[in-house]
Short mmCIF file of C-alpha atoms and ligand atoms in Angstrom, two decimals:
data_model
loop_
_atom_site.label_atom_id
_atom_site.label_comp_id
_atom_site.label_asym_id
_atom_site.label_seq_id
_atom_site.Cartn_x
_atom_site.Cartn_y
_atom_site.Cartn_z
CA MET A 190 134.78 170.83 15.32
CA SER A 191 131.46 170.40 17.09
CA ALA A 192 128.02 169.76 15.58
CA VAL A 193 124.65 170.84 16.87
CA ALA A 194 122.19 168.05 17.64
CA ASN A 195 118.80 168.32 15.93
CA THR A 196 116.29 169.02 18.71
CA LYS A 197 113.28 168.49 16.39
CA ALA A 198 114.18 164.89 15.54
CA PHE A 199 112.95 161.73 17.30
CA THR A 200 114.74 161.09 20.59
CA PRO A 201 115.95 157.80 22.08
CA SER A 202 113.04 157.95 24.57
CA ASP A 203 110.54 158.34 21.67
CA ILE A 204 111.99 155.15 20.17
CA ARG A 205 112.00 153.30 23.51
CA SER A 206 108.30 154.15 24.02
CA ARG A 207 107.38 152.54 20.68
CA LYS A 208 107.55 149.03 22.18
CA ASP A 209 104.46 147.07 21.01
CA GLY A 210 103.43 149.91 18.70
CA THR A 211 103.73 150.26 14.91
CA PRO A 212 106.97 148.51 13.91
CA LEU A 213 110.03 150.77 13.96
CA VAL A 214 111.72 151.43 10.63
CA TYR A 215 115.51 151.70 10.59
CA LEU A 216 117.90 152.00 7.62
CA THR A 217 121.58 152.79 7.36
CA ALA A 218 123.01 155.87 5.62
CA TYR A 219 126.58 157.03 5.19
CA THR A 220 126.21 160.15 3.00
CA THR A 221 124.14 163.35 2.86
CA PRO A 222 122.13 162.48 -0.30
CA VAL A 223 121.12 159.06 1.03
CA ALA A 224 120.26 160.57 4.43
CA ARG A 225 117.93 163.01 2.62
CA LEU A 226 116.24 160.11 0.79
CA VAL A 227 115.60 157.99 3.88
CA ASP A 228 114.84 160.71 6.48
CA SER A 229 111.07 161.05 6.04
CA HIS A 230 110.52 157.27 5.78
CA CYS A 231 112.54 156.10 8.78
CA ASP A 232 112.31 156.46 12.55
CA VAL A 233 116.03 155.86 13.01
CA VAL A 234 118.98 156.23 10.63
CA LEU A 235 122.09 154.29 11.59
CA VAL A 236 125.51 155.37 10.41
CA GLY A 237 126.65 151.74 10.57
CA ASP A 238 130.23 150.53 10.58
CA SER A 239 129.07 148.45 7.59
CA VAL A 240 130.28 151.62 5.79
CA GLY A 241 133.73 150.01 5.82
CA MET A 242 132.60 147.11 3.62
CA VAL A 243 129.94 148.93 1.61
CA LEU A 244 131.71 152.20 0.72
CA HIS A 245 135.39 151.56 1.45
CA GLY A 246 135.77 148.00 0.10
CA LEU A 247 137.11 146.56 3.37
CA PRO A 248 136.75 142.76 3.82
CA THR A 249 135.17 143.11 7.30
CA THR A 250 134.11 145.97 9.62
CA LEU A 251 137.27 145.53 11.72
CA GLY A 252 139.30 148.15 9.86
CA VAL A 253 136.78 150.96 10.42
CA THR A 254 138.12 153.82 12.56
CA LEU A 255 136.53 156.42 14.81
CA ASP A 256 137.56 159.13 12.34
CA MET A 257 135.73 157.33 9.51
CA MET A 258 132.57 157.05 11.62
CA ILE A 259 132.77 160.73 12.54
CA MET A 260 133.28 161.84 8.94
CA HIS A 261 130.27 159.81 7.71
CA GLY A 262 128.24 160.88 10.76
CA MET A 263 128.83 164.55 9.93
CA ALA A 264 127.70 163.95 6.34
CA VAL A 265 124.52 162.13 7.43
CA ARG A 266 123.70 164.81 10.02
CA ARG A 267 123.43 167.39 7.17
CA GLY A 268 120.77 165.26 5.46
CA LEU A 269 118.47 164.53 8.43
CA GLU A 270 115.62 166.56 9.90
CA ARG A 271 113.27 164.03 11.45
CA ALA A 272 114.84 160.62 12.04
CA LEU A 273 116.92 159.83 15.11
CA MET A 274 120.58 159.50 14.09
CA VAL A 275 122.62 156.74 15.73
CA VAL A 276 126.33 156.23 15.00
CA ASP A 277 128.11 152.89 15.36
CA MET A 278 131.12 152.68 17.66
CA PRO A 279 133.84 150.95 15.62
CA PHE A 280 135.93 147.95 16.72
CA GLY A 281 138.63 148.96 19.22
CA SER A 282 137.02 152.24 20.26
CA TYR A 283 135.05 151.00 23.30
CA GLU A 284 135.88 147.45 24.44
CA GLU A 285 138.90 148.22 26.63
CA SER A 286 137.09 150.02 29.46
CA PRO A 287 133.99 152.09 30.20
CA GLU A 288 136.26 155.17 30.31
CA GLN A 289 137.63 154.49 26.82
CA ALA A 290 134.06 153.96 25.58
CA PHE A 291 132.95 157.26 27.12
CA ARG A 292 135.83 159.21 25.53
CA SER A 293 135.03 157.72 22.08
CA ALA A 294 131.26 158.20 22.40
CA ALA A 295 131.66 161.79 23.61
CA ARG A 296 133.80 162.58 20.54
CA VAL A 297 131.25 160.97 18.21
CA MET A 298 128.35 162.87 19.78
CA ALA A 299 130.13 166.23 19.94
CA GLU A 300 131.55 166.08 16.42
CA THR A 301 128.58 164.56 14.55
CA GLY A 302 125.58 165.86 16.51
CA CYS A 303 124.14 162.34 16.83
CA ALA A 304 121.84 161.69 19.79
CA ALA A 305 122.90 158.09 20.46
CA VAL A 306 125.56 155.49 19.65
CA LYS A 307 125.37 151.75 19.01
CA LEU A 308 127.83 149.18 20.29
CA GLU A 309 128.08 145.41 19.87
CA GLY A 310 128.12 143.06 22.86
CA GLY A 311 125.85 141.53 25.48
CA GLU A 312 126.78 140.62 29.05
CA ALA A 313 130.42 141.51 28.43
CA MET A 314 129.41 145.09 27.58
CA ALA A 315 126.70 145.57 30.25
CA GLU A 316 128.98 147.47 32.63
CA THR A 317 130.07 149.81 29.83
CA ILE A 318 126.47 150.40 28.74
CA ARG A 319 125.51 151.27 32.34
CA PHE A 320 128.50 153.64 32.62
CA LEU A 321 127.61 155.44 29.37
CA THR A 322 123.86 155.69 29.87
CA GLY A 323 124.50 157.10 33.36
CA ARG A 324 126.62 159.83 31.79
CA GLY A 325 124.38 161.16 29.04
CA VAL A 326 125.14 158.71 26.23
CA PRO A 327 122.01 156.89 24.98
CA ILE A 328 122.93 153.40 23.79
CA MET A 329 121.48 151.05 21.22
CA GLY A 330 122.72 147.51 21.82
CA HIS A 331 123.55 144.82 19.23
CA VAL A 332 123.51 141.09 20.08
CA GLY A 333 123.24 137.78 18.22
CA LEU A 334 125.60 137.84 15.25
CA MET A 335 128.04 140.66 15.96
CA PRO A 336 130.06 141.36 12.80
CA GLN A 337 132.96 142.85 14.80
CA ALA A 338 133.37 139.38 16.40
CA VAL A 339 133.47 137.54 13.06
CA ASN A 340 136.86 136.02 13.92
CA THR A 341 135.57 134.67 17.24
CA PHE A 342 132.40 133.29 15.63
CA GLY A 343 134.36 131.78 12.73
CA GLY A 344 132.14 133.43 10.10
CA TYR A 345 128.78 135.16 9.77
CA ARG A 346 126.78 132.26 11.22
CA VAL A 347 123.26 132.14 12.67
CA GLN A 348 123.55 132.56 16.45
CA GLY A 349 121.41 131.09 19.22
CA ARG A 350 120.21 127.78 17.77
CA GLY A 351 119.12 125.17 20.32
CA GLU A 352 120.65 125.56 23.78
CA ASP A 353 122.81 128.43 22.58
CA GLY A 354 119.61 130.51 22.62
CA ASP A 355 120.09 131.05 26.39
CA ARG A 356 123.37 132.87 25.70
CA ILE A 357 121.72 135.31 23.27
CA ARG A 358 118.72 135.78 25.56
CA GLY A 359 121.10 136.52 28.48
CA ASP A 360 122.94 139.05 26.30
CA ALA A 361 119.73 140.83 25.28
CA LEU A 362 118.44 140.98 28.87
CA ALA A 363 121.80 142.29 30.12
CA VAL A 364 121.83 145.06 27.50
CA ALA A 365 118.26 146.08 28.36
CA GLU A 366 118.89 146.02 32.12
CA ALA A 367 122.02 148.12 31.65
CA GLY A 368 119.88 150.92 30.17
CA ALA A 369 119.97 150.59 26.36
CA PHE A 370 116.91 152.17 24.67
CA ALA A 371 116.71 149.49 21.93
CA VAL A 372 118.66 146.44 20.83
CA VAL A 373 119.50 145.00 17.41
CA LEU A 374 119.04 141.22 17.13
CA GLU A 375 121.08 139.96 14.20
CA LYS A 376 120.73 136.56 12.50
CA VAL A 377 118.93 134.58 15.21
CA PRO A 378 116.12 132.00 14.79
CA GLU A 379 112.55 133.31 14.69
CA ALA A 380 111.41 131.52 17.88
CA LEU A 381 114.27 133.01 19.87
CA ALA A 382 113.62 136.52 18.50
CA ARG A 383 109.95 136.18 19.44
CA ARG A 384 110.81 135.04 22.97
CA ILE A 385 113.36 137.83 23.56
CA THR A 386 110.99 140.45 22.11
CA GLY A 387 108.25 139.26 24.50
CA GLU A 388 110.57 139.45 27.50
CA LEU A 389 112.35 142.75 26.91
CA ALA A 390 110.93 146.11 27.98
CA ILE A 391 112.81 147.84 25.13
CA PRO A 392 112.24 147.46 21.36
CA THR A 393 114.11 144.72 19.51
CA ILE A 394 115.24 145.64 16.01
CA GLY A 395 115.65 142.63 13.76
CA ILE A 396 118.05 141.96 10.94
CA GLY A 397 117.63 138.35 9.93
CA ALA A 398 115.58 137.87 13.10
CA SER A 399 111.97 137.75 11.77
CA ALA A 400 108.92 140.03 11.84
CA ALA A 401 108.39 139.11 15.52
CA CYS A 402 110.80 141.95 16.40
CA ASP A 403 109.56 145.45 17.27
CA GLY A 404 111.28 146.90 14.21
CA GLN A 405 113.56 146.09 11.29
CA ILE A 406 116.88 147.37 9.98
CA LEU A 407 118.62 146.79 6.65
CA VAL A 408 121.74 148.20 5.07
CA VAL A 409 120.33 150.63 2.51
CA ASP A 410 122.82 149.70 -0.22
CA ASP A 411 121.83 146.02 0.19
CA MET A 412 118.08 146.63 -0.17
CA LEU A 413 118.61 148.97 -3.14
CA GLY A 414 120.76 146.38 -4.92
CA ILE A 415 123.85 148.61 -5.04
CA PHE A 416 126.12 146.48 -2.83
CA SER A 417 126.40 142.91 -4.05
CA ASP A 418 129.72 141.63 -2.63
CA PHE A 419 127.86 140.07 0.24
CA ARG A 420 124.24 138.81 -0.12
CA PRO A 421 122.86 137.43 3.14
CA LYS A 422 119.55 135.52 2.94
CA PHE A 423 117.85 138.09 5.19
CA VAL A 424 118.23 140.90 2.67
CA LYS A 425 115.23 141.60 0.45
CA ARG A 426 116.24 143.57 -2.65
CA TYR A 427 113.59 146.25 -3.19
CA ALA A 428 115.39 147.55 -6.30
CA GLU A 429 118.32 146.64 -8.55
CA LEU A 430 119.96 150.06 -8.73
CA GLY A 431 123.41 148.54 -9.31
CA GLY A 432 122.21 147.09 -12.63
CA ILE A 433 120.53 150.38 -13.62
CA ALA A 434 123.71 152.35 -12.81
CA GLU A 435 125.90 149.95 -14.76
CA ALA A 436 123.64 150.18 -17.85
CA ALA A 437 123.82 154.00 -17.67
CA ILE A 438 127.62 153.93 -17.36
CA ALA A 439 127.89 151.55 -20.32
CA ALA A 440 125.62 153.85 -22.41
CA TYR A 441 127.78 156.88 -21.55
CA ALA A 442 131.00 155.03 -22.42
CA GLN A 443 129.55 153.94 -25.77
CA GLU A 444 128.32 157.47 -26.64
CA VAL A 445 131.74 158.97 -25.82
CA ARG A 446 133.45 156.40 -28.04
CA ASP A 447 130.91 157.07 -30.86
CA ARG A 448 131.26 160.89 -30.40
CA ARG A 449 127.50 161.07 -29.75
CA PHE A 450 128.12 162.71 -26.35
CA PRO A 451 128.34 165.64 -25.77
CA ALA A 452 125.55 166.66 -28.18
CA ASP A 453 124.50 170.17 -29.30
CA GLU A 454 122.42 170.82 -26.17
CA HIS A 455 125.48 170.34 -23.97
CA LEU A 456 127.70 172.84 -25.81
CA PHE A 457 128.65 176.47 -25.17
CA GLY A 458 128.81 178.93 -28.11
CA ASP A 459 130.86 182.14 -28.42
CA ALA A 460 127.89 184.31 -27.42
CA PRO A 461 125.66 183.68 -24.36
CA ARG A 462 122.26 182.18 -25.26
CA THR A 463 119.02 183.01 -23.51
CA VAL A 464 116.96 179.99 -22.43
CA ASN A 465 113.48 180.34 -20.83
CA GLY A 466 114.06 184.01 -20.03
CA GLY A 467 117.25 183.24 -18.11
CA GLU A 468 120.84 183.34 -19.33
CA SER A 469 122.66 180.18 -20.17
CA THR A 470 126.40 180.73 -20.41
O1 LIG B 123 126.82 148.34 10.64
C1 LIG B 123 125.62 148.19 10.39
O2 LIG B 123 125.12 148.65 9.35
C2 LIG B 123 124.80 147.49 11.36
C3 LIG B 123 123.38 147.14 11.04
C4 LIG B 123 123.22 146.37 9.82
C5 LIG B 123 122.66 146.55 12.19
O3 LIG B 123 125.27 147.22 12.43
#
């Protein structure tokens, strides 16, 4: 099945040209209703592979498949009118060769209607990024802490402290030179994020990388307080919707047990009743 890209939405070149402008606002979304909520407030909506941990209960993002990303991408597409939609390439769908990456990205773009994909990796992925961008696939890079490399990093640690900063800087420069239109910097020290942001011609999008970046991204379920399995320091909780939802569920359960729900207003009689001029069956 193929999806039609939204030609009225922001494009990757619109985002690229926002370097040094008003900070770019990114959030994740995995479903149509959440996409509808975030669309008018965000410049970019990322269908992140964090969906594996947040919605599917996986321990890491490594078990996420291309089919899962496409299914969530299709759902998000239906909820967006304005924001640029970017879909994450999952672990194992792009690292083998530029050709494998192109086949996966082409499927994601054709089936979801997204205008760009994101992939993790710096210098090691530069050749692939050049191959894809030269063939009609706009790329958002992702360097610093790369969750798909959690086993190599030995955990979700801050990256680029001290002399290790040169490695992250080299990765960011390689991604930009290869043609990416923006790059996520995850969990790196503020001074390093500031330096990389000053050196790169493309916007840096921070997550745990300070306000020195050209924009910010958070996982929407984290900032709404719905997903609590994992609480990194860089997440600010703008609401506690998990607690509100649990209180509502507890109230429902209690009312069912007390036979207080359903009440009269939720019942159907033998004859149709007319409510506000319309018919309620
Ligand atoms: O998968 C994801 O949601 C991400 C962002 C948090 C950057 O990669």
